[in-house]
Amino acid sequence: MSITAMTSKEVTLKIFNREKLFILDVRNEGDFQDWKIEGENFTHLNVPYFDLLDGVEGILDQIPGDEEILVVCAKEGSSIFVAEMLSEKGLNVSYLQGGMKTWSEHLEPVKVGDLQDGGEIYQFVRIGKGCLSYMAISNGEAAIIDSTRMTEVYTDFAKKMGATIKHVFDTHLHADHISGGRTIAEQTGATYWLPPKDAEEVTFSYSRLEEGNDVWIGHTKIAIQPVYSPGHTIGSTSFVIDDRYLLTGDILFIDSIGRPDLAGKAEDWVVDLRETLYKRYQELSDELIVLPAHFMIVEELNENGSVSEKLGALYARNHGLNIENEADFRKAVTENLPPQPNAYEEIRETNMGKINPDIEKQREMEIGPNRCAVR
Amino acid sequence: MDVTKVLDAKGLACPMPIVKTKKAINELESGQILEIHATDKGAKADLAAWAKSTGNELIQSTEEDGVLKFWLKKA
Protein backbone atom coordinates (compact mmCIF):
# COMPACT_ATOMS: atom_id res chain seq x y z
CA MET A 1 0.00 0.00 0.00
CA SER A 2 1.22 3.46 -0.74
CA ILE A 3 0.70 6.59 1.30
CA THR A 4 -0.81 9.77 -0.09
CA ALA A 5 -0.65 13.40 0.89
CA MET A 6 -3.89 15.09 1.91
CA THR A 7 -3.94 18.85 1.63
CA SER A 8 -5.40 21.28 4.17
CA LYS A 9 -7.98 22.23 1.57
CA GLU A 10 -9.14 18.62 1.26
CA VAL A 11 -9.45 18.30 5.04
CA THR A 12 -11.35 21.63 5.16
CA LEU A 13 -13.88 20.39 2.61
CA LYS A 14 -14.36 17.22 4.67
CA ILE A 15 -15.23 19.42 7.64
CA PHE A 16 -17.64 21.52 5.55
CA ASN A 17 -19.28 18.37 4.13
CA ARG A 18 -19.51 16.67 7.53
CA GLU A 19 -17.57 13.69 6.22
CA LYS A 20 -16.03 11.00 8.37
CA LEU A 21 -12.29 10.92 8.99
CA PHE A 22 -10.13 9.03 11.46
CA ILE A 23 -7.21 11.18 12.59
CA LEU A 24 -4.12 9.61 14.08
CA ASP A 25 -2.38 12.61 15.63
CA VAL A 26 1.25 11.75 16.41
CA ARG A 27 2.21 14.99 18.14
CA ASN A 28 2.96 14.95 21.86
CA GLU A 29 0.01 14.84 24.22
CA GLY A 30 0.30 18.46 25.36
CA ASP A 31 0.19 19.86 21.81
CA PHE A 32 -2.73 17.60 20.93
CA GLN A 33 -4.73 18.63 24.01
CA ASP A 34 -4.05 22.28 23.25
CA TRP A 35 -5.12 22.26 19.61
CA LYS A 36 -6.29 19.71 17.08
CA ILE A 37 -8.20 19.32 13.82
CA GLU A 38 -11.87 19.09 14.61
CA GLY A 39 -14.78 18.06 12.44
CA GLU A 40 -18.29 17.01 13.41
CA ASN A 41 -17.65 13.45 12.23
CA PHE A 42 -13.92 13.25 12.88
CA THR A 43 -12.57 10.81 15.43
CA HIS A 44 -9.12 11.02 16.98
CA LEU A 45 -6.38 8.86 18.36
CA ASN A 46 -3.35 10.57 19.86
CA VAL A 47 -0.17 8.50 20.08
CA PRO A 48 3.10 10.46 19.95
CA TYR A 49 5.41 9.38 17.12
CA PHE A 50 8.20 8.78 19.62
CA ASP A 51 6.16 5.98 21.16
CA LEU A 52 5.98 4.34 17.72
CA LEU A 53 9.68 4.30 16.84
CA ASP A 54 9.82 0.55 17.27
CA GLY A 55 6.72 -0.06 15.21
CA VAL A 56 2.98 0.41 15.05
CA GLU A 57 1.91 -3.12 16.09
CA GLY A 58 0.72 -1.82 19.45
CA ILE A 59 -1.92 0.50 17.98
CA LEU A 60 -3.22 -1.50 15.02
CA ASP A 61 -6.26 -2.73 16.91
CA GLN A 62 -7.25 0.89 17.65
CA ILE A 63 -7.33 1.89 13.99
CA PRO A 64 -10.58 1.25 12.12
CA GLY A 65 -10.23 -0.81 8.96
CA ASP A 66 -13.22 0.71 7.18
CA GLU A 67 -12.57 4.44 7.56
CA GLU A 68 -10.38 6.95 5.84
CA ILE A 69 -7.24 7.48 7.92
CA LEU A 70 -5.17 10.65 8.18
CA VAL A 71 -1.90 10.85 10.10
CA VAL A 72 -1.12 14.32 11.45
CA CYS A 73 1.96 15.88 13.05
CA ALA A 74 3.43 19.33 13.56
CA LYS A 75 5.31 19.72 10.30
CA GLU A 76 4.74 16.54 8.27
CA GLY A 77 7.96 14.53 8.81
CA SER A 78 6.77 12.35 11.67
CA SER A 79 3.38 11.74 10.07
CA ILE A 80 5.07 10.37 6.93
CA PHE A 81 7.29 8.20 9.14
CA VAL A 82 4.25 6.72 10.93
CA ALA A 83 2.08 6.55 7.79
CA GLU A 84 4.75 4.48 6.05
CA MET A 85 4.84 1.99 8.90
CA LEU A 86 1.03 1.68 8.79
CA SER A 87 1.16 1.26 5.05
CA GLU A 88 3.63 -1.62 5.43
CA LYS A 89 0.99 -3.29 7.60
CA GLY A 90 -1.42 -3.11 4.67
CA LEU A 91 -3.39 0.00 5.64
CA ASN A 92 -4.39 2.69 3.21
CA VAL A 93 -3.39 5.96 4.87
CA SER A 94 -2.78 9.62 4.12
CA TYR A 95 -0.70 12.20 5.91
CA LEU A 96 -1.47 15.91 6.31
CA GLN A 97 0.70 17.79 3.85
CA GLY A 98 2.75 20.42 5.71
CA GLY A 99 1.35 19.28 9.06
CA MET A 100 -0.34 21.56 11.58
CA LYS A 101 1.94 24.38 10.48
CA THR A 102 0.23 24.46 7.09
CA TRP A 103 -3.15 23.70 8.63
CA SER A 104 -2.84 26.85 10.74
CA GLU A 105 -2.37 28.96 7.60
CA HIS A 106 -5.05 27.55 5.35
CA LEU A 107 -7.73 30.01 4.23
CA GLU A 108 -10.90 28.87 2.51
CA PRO A 109 -12.93 31.60 0.77
CA VAL A 110 -16.70 31.10 1.07
CA LYS A 111 -19.30 33.41 -0.43
CA VAL A 112 -21.67 34.67 2.26
CA GLY A 113 -23.99 36.77 0.14
CA ASP A 114 -24.76 39.33 -2.52
CA LEU A 115 -24.72 43.08 -2.22
CA GLN A 116 -27.63 45.13 -3.50
CA ASP A 117 -25.85 46.47 -6.56
CA GLY A 118 -24.63 43.08 -7.72
CA GLY A 119 -21.49 42.98 -5.62
CA GLU A 120 -20.57 40.11 -3.31
CA ILE A 121 -19.19 39.49 0.13
CA TYR A 122 -16.79 36.66 0.89
CA GLN A 123 -15.68 35.16 4.15
CA PHE A 124 -12.17 33.72 4.38
CA VAL A 125 -12.36 30.86 6.84
CA ARG A 126 -9.06 30.17 8.58
CA ILE A 127 -10.30 26.78 9.59
CA GLY A 128 -7.33 25.72 11.73
CA LYS A 129 -7.35 28.75 14.00
CA GLY A 130 -10.99 29.76 13.76
CA CYS A 131 -10.22 33.23 12.35
CA LEU A 132 -12.59 34.86 9.88
CA SER A 133 -11.74 37.70 7.53
CA TYR A 134 -13.76 39.33 4.77
CA MET A 135 -13.69 40.80 1.31
CA ALA A 136 -16.51 42.90 -0.09
CA ILE A 137 -16.44 43.48 -3.83
CA SER A 138 -18.51 45.99 -5.73
CA ASN A 139 -18.10 47.32 -9.26
CA GLY A 140 -14.47 46.30 -9.52
CA GLU A 141 -13.45 47.62 -6.11
CA ALA A 142 -12.71 45.61 -3.00
CA ALA A 143 -12.48 46.19 0.73
CA ILE A 144 -10.81 43.72 3.08
CA ILE A 145 -11.57 43.38 6.77
CA ASP A 146 -9.39 41.70 9.41
CA SER A 147 -7.00 40.07 6.98
CA THR A 148 -4.51 37.46 8.15
CA ARG A 149 -0.80 37.60 7.34
CA MET A 150 -1.34 35.27 4.33
CA THR A 151 -1.79 38.37 2.20
CA GLU A 152 -1.36 36.67 -1.18
CA VAL A 153 -4.59 34.77 -0.72
CA TYR A 154 -6.49 38.07 -0.68
CA THR A 155 -4.51 39.82 -3.39
CA ASP A 156 -4.78 36.77 -5.69
CA PHE A 157 -8.49 36.45 -4.98
CA ALA A 158 -9.13 40.12 -5.76
CA LYS A 159 -7.17 39.73 -9.00
CA LYS A 160 -9.19 36.67 -9.96
CA MET A 161 -12.37 38.63 -9.33
CA GLY A 162 -11.07 41.55 -11.35
CA ALA A 163 -11.22 43.89 -8.36
CA THR A 164 -8.85 46.59 -7.14
CA ILE A 165 -8.30 46.62 -3.40
CA LYS A 166 -9.19 50.13 -2.23
CA HIS A 167 -9.66 49.82 1.50
CA VAL A 168 -8.23 47.57 4.18
CA PHE A 169 -9.64 47.58 7.71
CA ASP A 170 -8.86 46.02 11.04
CA THR A 171 -11.81 46.07 13.43
CA HIS A 172 -9.34 46.23 16.30
CA LEU A 173 -5.73 45.60 17.24
CA HIS A 174 -5.59 41.81 17.11
CA ALA A 175 -3.98 39.70 19.83
CA ASP A 176 -4.46 36.23 18.38
CA HIS A 177 -3.11 36.61 14.86
CA ILE A 178 -0.77 38.83 12.91
CA SER A 179 -2.63 41.26 10.68
CA GLY A 180 -1.85 41.40 7.00
CA GLY A 181 -3.67 44.71 6.64
CA ARG A 182 -0.68 46.98 6.57
CA THR A 183 1.19 44.78 4.07
CA ILE A 184 -1.77 44.60 1.69
CA ALA A 185 -2.22 48.37 1.88
CA GLU A 186 1.47 48.94 1.15
CA GLN A 187 1.42 46.54 -1.80
CA THR A 188 -1.77 47.78 -3.40
CA GLY A 189 -1.87 51.44 -2.47
CA ALA A 190 -5.11 50.86 -0.57
CA THR A 191 -6.01 52.89 2.51
CA TYR A 192 -5.36 51.12 5.82
CA TRP A 193 -7.91 51.94 8.49
CA LEU A 194 -7.49 51.34 12.20
CA PRO A 195 -9.52 52.52 15.18
CA PRO A 196 -7.36 55.34 16.65
CA LYS A 197 -7.94 54.24 20.25
CA ASP A 198 -6.30 50.89 19.48
CA ALA A 199 -3.55 52.50 17.45
CA GLU A 200 -2.03 54.89 19.98
CA GLU A 201 1.27 53.04 20.02
CA VAL A 202 1.59 52.02 16.37
CA THR A 203 4.80 52.92 14.56
CA PHE A 204 3.28 53.46 11.10
CA SER A 205 0.76 55.83 9.57
CA TYR A 206 -2.88 54.82 9.09
CA SER A 207 -6.28 56.33 8.46
CA ARG A 208 -8.48 56.95 11.48
CA LEU A 209 -11.46 54.65 11.54
CA GLU A 210 -14.22 56.52 13.33
CA GLU A 211 -17.98 56.36 13.56
CA GLY A 212 -19.67 58.64 11.10
CA ASN A 213 -16.95 58.34 8.46
CA ASP A 214 -18.56 56.04 5.93
CA VAL A 215 -16.27 54.47 3.36
CA TRP A 216 -17.52 53.58 -0.12
CA ILE A 217 -16.51 50.99 -2.67
CA GLY A 218 -17.81 50.59 -6.23
CA HIS A 219 -18.68 54.10 -7.30
CA THR A 220 -20.39 55.18 -4.09
CA LYS A 221 -22.76 52.25 -4.09
CA ILE A 222 -21.73 50.22 -1.08
CA ALA A 223 -21.42 51.96 2.25
CA ILE A 224 -19.20 50.57 4.96
CA GLN A 225 -20.38 52.25 8.13
CA PRO A 226 -18.14 51.98 11.18
CA VAL A 227 -19.96 51.52 14.50
CA TYR A 228 -17.84 52.20 17.58
CA SER A 229 -18.26 49.11 19.77
CA PRO A 230 -15.64 48.93 22.51
CA GLY A 231 -15.24 46.01 24.89
CA HIS A 232 -12.80 43.46 23.47
CA THR A 233 -10.39 46.33 23.02
CA ILE A 234 -11.06 50.01 23.72
CA GLY A 235 -11.06 50.83 20.01
CA SER A 236 -13.07 47.85 18.72
CA THR A 237 -15.20 48.97 15.80
CA SER A 238 -17.92 47.06 13.95
CA PHE A 239 -19.10 47.67 10.41
CA VAL A 240 -22.45 47.66 8.74
CA ILE A 241 -21.96 46.85 5.07
CA ASP A 242 -24.73 47.58 2.57
CA ASP A 243 -27.29 48.00 5.38
CA ARG A 244 -27.31 44.23 5.62
CA TYR A 245 -24.18 42.73 7.12
CA LEU A 246 -22.87 43.48 10.60
CA LEU A 247 -19.18 42.68 10.97
CA THR A 248 -18.73 42.39 14.72
CA GLY A 249 -14.99 41.78 14.94
CA ASP A 250 -14.16 40.15 18.28
CA ILE A 251 -17.14 41.62 20.14
CA LEU A 252 -19.90 39.17 19.27
CA PHE A 253 -19.61 35.63 17.93
CA ILE A 254 -22.26 33.07 17.02
CA ASP A 255 -22.15 31.05 20.21
CA SER A 256 -20.03 33.27 22.45
CA ILE A 257 -18.94 36.86 23.09
CA GLY A 258 -15.58 38.63 23.08
CA ARG A 259 -13.28 38.56 26.08
CA PRO A 260 -12.21 41.91 27.50
CA ASP A 261 -8.89 40.91 29.03
CA LEU A 262 -6.33 40.57 26.24
CA ALA A 263 -4.83 43.99 26.77
CA GLY A 264 -4.78 43.54 30.53
CA LYS A 265 -7.82 45.71 31.18
CA ALA A 266 -10.69 43.32 31.81
CA GLU A 267 -12.08 45.31 34.71
CA ASP A 268 -12.10 48.61 32.78
CA TRP A 269 -13.51 47.23 29.57
CA VAL A 270 -16.24 45.00 30.92
CA VAL A 271 -18.53 48.05 31.20
CA ASP A 272 -17.88 48.97 27.57
CA LEU A 273 -18.49 45.39 26.48
CA ARG A 274 -21.84 45.31 28.25
CA GLU A 275 -22.83 48.69 26.82
CA THR A 276 -21.99 47.51 23.29
CA LEU A 277 -23.76 44.15 23.52
CA TYR A 278 -26.78 45.20 25.57
CA LYS A 279 -27.38 48.73 24.20
CA ARG A 280 -25.53 49.67 21.01
CA TYR A 281 -26.17 46.41 19.13
CA GLN A 282 -29.73 46.22 20.52
CA GLU A 283 -30.53 49.43 18.66
CA LEU A 284 -29.54 47.84 15.33
CA SER A 285 -31.92 45.89 13.11
CA ASP A 286 -32.59 42.26 14.07
CA GLU A 287 -32.36 41.44 10.38
CA LEU A 288 -28.66 42.30 10.13
CA ILE A 289 -26.52 39.27 9.34
CA VAL A 290 -23.73 38.99 11.89
CA LEU A 291 -20.32 38.15 10.45
CA PRO A 292 -17.83 37.72 13.30
CA ALA A 293 -14.02 37.61 13.23
CA HIS A 294 -13.89 34.16 14.85
CA PHE A 295 -15.60 30.89 15.39
CA MET A 296 -14.80 28.59 18.28
CA ILE A 297 -16.31 25.23 17.43
CA VAL A 298 -17.17 23.51 14.17
CA GLU A 299 -20.85 23.40 15.13
CA GLU A 300 -20.90 27.13 14.37
CA LEU A 301 -20.28 26.47 10.67
CA ASN A 302 -23.27 26.71 8.33
CA GLU A 303 -23.96 24.10 5.62
CA ASN A 304 -21.59 25.78 3.15
CA GLY A 305 -18.82 26.26 5.71
CA SER A 306 -19.53 29.93 6.34
CA VAL A 307 -20.13 31.43 9.77
CA SER A 308 -23.06 33.86 10.03
CA GLU A 309 -26.41 34.36 11.75
CA LYS A 310 -29.06 37.04 12.04
CA LEU A 311 -28.58 39.45 14.93
CA GLY A 312 -32.11 38.72 16.15
CA ALA A 313 -31.35 34.99 16.33
CA LEU A 314 -28.25 35.71 18.39
CA TYR A 315 -30.25 37.80 20.85
CA ALA A 316 -32.54 34.81 21.24
CA ARG A 317 -29.89 32.14 21.57
CA ASN A 318 -26.43 33.42 22.45
CA HIS A 319 -25.88 32.95 26.19
CA GLY A 320 -23.56 35.97 26.36
CA LEU A 321 -26.41 38.25 25.24
CA ASN A 322 -28.82 36.91 27.81
CA ILE A 323 -27.19 37.61 31.16
CA GLU A 324 -29.68 39.96 32.81
CA ASN A 325 -27.72 40.86 35.89
CA GLU A 326 -24.74 43.15 35.42
CA ALA A 327 -22.75 41.57 38.22
CA ASP A 328 -23.28 38.11 36.72
CA PHE A 329 -22.12 39.45 33.37
CA ARG A 330 -18.99 40.92 34.91
CA LYS A 331 -18.28 37.60 36.54
CA ALA A 332 -18.85 35.65 33.33
CA VAL A 333 -16.40 37.70 31.30
CA THR A 334 -13.67 38.24 33.87
CA GLU A 335 -13.52 34.99 35.82
CA ASN A 336 -12.59 31.49 34.70
CA LEU A 337 -11.45 32.74 31.33
CA PRO A 338 -9.83 30.31 28.91
CA PRO A 339 -6.03 30.52 28.62
CA GLN A 340 -4.83 33.52 26.63
CA PRO A 341 -3.82 32.98 23.00
CA ASN A 342 -0.27 31.84 22.38
CA ALA A 343 2.24 34.73 22.38
CA TYR A 344 -0.60 37.30 22.44
CA GLU A 345 1.59 40.10 23.76
CA GLU A 346 4.16 39.62 21.02
CA ILE A 347 1.38 39.42 18.44
CA ARG A 348 0.00 42.76 19.65
CA GLU A 349 3.47 44.32 19.43
CA THR A 350 3.91 42.95 15.91
CA ASN A 351 0.57 44.43 14.88
CA MET A 352 1.68 47.77 16.32
CA GLY A 353 4.84 47.62 14.22
CA LYS A 354 7.06 47.57 17.33
CA ILE A 355 8.70 44.25 16.50
CA ASN A 356 9.28 42.58 13.15
CA PRO A 357 9.71 38.84 13.66
CA ASP A 358 10.67 36.71 10.65
CA ILE A 359 8.15 34.42 8.99
CA GLU A 360 9.19 31.31 10.94
CA LYS A 361 8.83 33.20 14.21
CA GLN A 362 5.43 34.54 13.11
CA ARG A 363 4.23 31.01 12.39
CA GLU A 364 5.38 29.86 15.78
CA MET A 365 3.67 32.80 17.53
CA GLU A 366 0.36 31.97 15.89
CA ILE A 367 0.33 28.25 16.65
CA GLY A 368 -2.79 27.08 18.43
CA PRO A 369 -6.43 28.15 18.61
CA ASN A 370 -7.53 31.80 18.75
CA ARG A 371 -9.14 31.88 22.22
CA CYS A 372 -10.69 35.31 21.86
CA ALA A 373 -14.09 34.42 23.26
CA VAL A 374 -15.91 33.58 26.46
CA ARG A 375 -18.78 31.14 26.31
CA MET B 1 28.57 17.11 34.28
CA ASP B 2 30.19 13.90 33.14
CA VAL B 3 28.97 13.51 29.58
CA THR B 4 29.54 10.09 28.04
CA LYS B 5 28.48 10.90 24.52
CA VAL B 6 27.50 13.94 22.43
CA LEU B 7 24.88 13.56 19.70
CA ASP B 8 24.77 16.17 16.97
CA ALA B 9 21.23 16.29 15.59
CA LYS B 10 21.47 19.83 14.28
CA GLY B 11 19.71 20.47 10.99
CA LEU B 12 17.60 17.33 11.34
CA ALA B 13 13.84 17.57 11.21
CA CYS B 14 11.34 15.68 13.29
CA PRO B 15 11.28 12.67 13.85
CA MET B 16 15.05 12.24 13.32
CA PRO B 17 16.35 13.98 16.49
CA ILE B 18 14.41 11.52 18.64
CA VAL B 19 15.15 8.52 16.41
CA LYS B 20 18.87 9.28 16.82
CA THR B 21 18.53 10.01 20.52
CA LYS B 22 16.85 6.68 21.10
CA LYS B 23 19.58 4.87 19.20
CA ALA B 24 22.34 6.69 21.07
CA ILE B 25 20.82 6.08 24.48
CA ASN B 26 20.45 2.38 23.70
CA GLU B 27 24.22 2.22 23.41
CA LEU B 28 24.80 3.75 26.86
CA GLU B 29 24.87 2.10 30.28
CA SER B 30 22.38 3.01 32.98
CA GLY B 31 23.37 6.28 34.70
CA GLN B 32 25.49 7.55 31.80
CA ILE B 33 24.73 10.95 30.27
CA LEU B 34 23.95 11.81 26.66
CA GLU B 35 24.27 15.41 25.45
CA ILE B 36 22.10 16.25 22.43
CA HIS B 37 22.30 19.25 20.12
CA ALA B 38 19.32 20.00 17.90
CA THR B 39 17.85 22.86 15.90
CA ASP B 40 14.32 21.57 15.34
CA LYS B 41 12.21 23.62 17.78
CA GLY B 42 9.74 20.77 18.12
CA ALA B 43 12.47 18.71 19.80
CA LYS B 44 12.07 20.73 22.98
CA ALA B 45 8.61 19.49 23.99
CA ASP B 46 8.99 16.13 22.26
CA LEU B 47 12.26 15.18 23.93
CA ALA B 48 10.90 16.07 27.34
CA ALA B 49 7.75 14.01 26.68
CA TRP B 50 9.76 11.12 25.24
CA ALA B 51 12.09 11.12 28.27
CA LYS B 52 9.09 11.02 30.57
CA SER B 53 7.50 8.11 28.73
CA THR B 54 10.73 6.08 28.65
CA GLY B 55 11.88 6.84 32.18
CA ASN B 56 15.15 8.45 31.10
CA GLU B 57 15.86 11.61 33.02
CA LEU B 58 16.10 14.97 31.29
CA ILE B 59 18.56 16.69 33.60
CA GLN B 60 18.89 20.01 31.84
CA SER B 61 18.06 21.81 28.64
CA THR B 62 19.24 25.12 27.18
CA GLU B 63 18.63 27.22 24.11
CA GLU B 64 21.32 29.46 22.68
CA ASP B 65 21.53 31.06 19.23
CA GLY B 66 18.90 28.71 17.90
CA VAL B 67 20.64 25.57 19.15
CA LEU B 68 18.79 23.46 21.67
CA LYS B 69 20.90 21.39 24.04
CA PHE B 70 19.66 18.56 26.21
CA TRP B 71 21.31 16.37 28.81
CA LEU B 72 19.72 12.98 29.31
CA LYS B 73 20.58 10.44 31.97
CA LYS B 74 19.86 6.88 30.98
CA ALA B 75 17.47 5.03 33.27
Coordinates of N, CA and C in Angstrom, one line a residue, chain A residues 28 31 49-51 53-54 75 77-78 81 364, chain B residues 14-15 18-19 22 40-41 45-46 49-50 53:
Chain A
N28 N 3.0 15.3 20.4 CA 3.0 15.0 21.9 C 1.6 15.3 22.5
D31 N 0.5 19.1 23.0 CA 0.2 19.9 21.8 C -1.2 19.4 21.3
Y49 N 4.6 10.1 18.0 CA 5.4 9.4 17.1 C 6.6 8.7 17.8
F50 N 7.0 9.4 18.9 CA 8.2 8.8 19.6 C 7.9 7.5 20.4
D51 N 6.6 7.3 20.6 CA 6.2 6.0 21.2 C 6.0 4.9 20.1
L53 N 8.4 4.5 17.6 CA 9.7 4.3 16.8 C 10.0 2.8 16.6
D54 N 9.5 2.0 17.5 CA 9.8 0.5 17.3 C 8.8 -0.2 16.4
K75 N 4.8 19.2 11.5 CA 5.3 19.7 10.3 C 5.3 18.7 9.1
G77 N 6.9 15.6 8.8 CA 8.0 14.5 8.8 C 7.5 13.3 9.6
S78 N 7.1 13.5 10.8 CA 6.8 12.4 11.7 C 5.5 11.6 11.2
F81 N 6.6 9.3 8.5 CA 7.3 8.2 9.1 C 6.3 7.2 9.7
E364 N 5.3 30.4 14.4 CA 5.4 29.9 15.8 C 4.5 30.6 16.8
Chain B
C14 N 12.2 16.7 12.6 CA 11.3 15.7 13.3 C 10.9 14.6 12.3
P15 N 11.0 13.3 12.6 CA 11.3 12.7 13.8 C 12.8 12.3 14.1
I18 N 14.8 12.5 17.6 CA 14.4 11.5 18.6 C 14.8 10.1 18.2
V19 N 14.7 9.8 16.9 CA 15.2 8.5 16.4 C 16.6 8.3 16.8
K22 N 17.2 8.0 20.6 CA 16.8 6.7 21.1 C 18.0 5.7 20.8
D40 N 15.8 21.7 15.6 CA 14.3 21.6 15.3 C 13.6 22.0 16.6
K41 N 12.9 23.1 16.6 CA 12.2 23.6 17.8 C 11.3 22.6 18.4
A45 N 9.7 20.1 23.3 CA 8.6 19.5 24.0 C 8.6 18.0 23.8
D46 N 9.0 17.6 22.6 CA 9.0 16.1 22.3 C 10.0 15.3 23.1
A49 N 8.9 15.0 26.6 CA 7.8 14.0 26.7 C 8.3 12.6 26.5
W50 N 9.2 12.4 25.5 CA 9.8 11.1 25.2 C 10.5 10.6 26.5
S53 N 8.2 9.4 29.0 CA 7.5 8.1 28.7 C 8.5 6.9 28.8

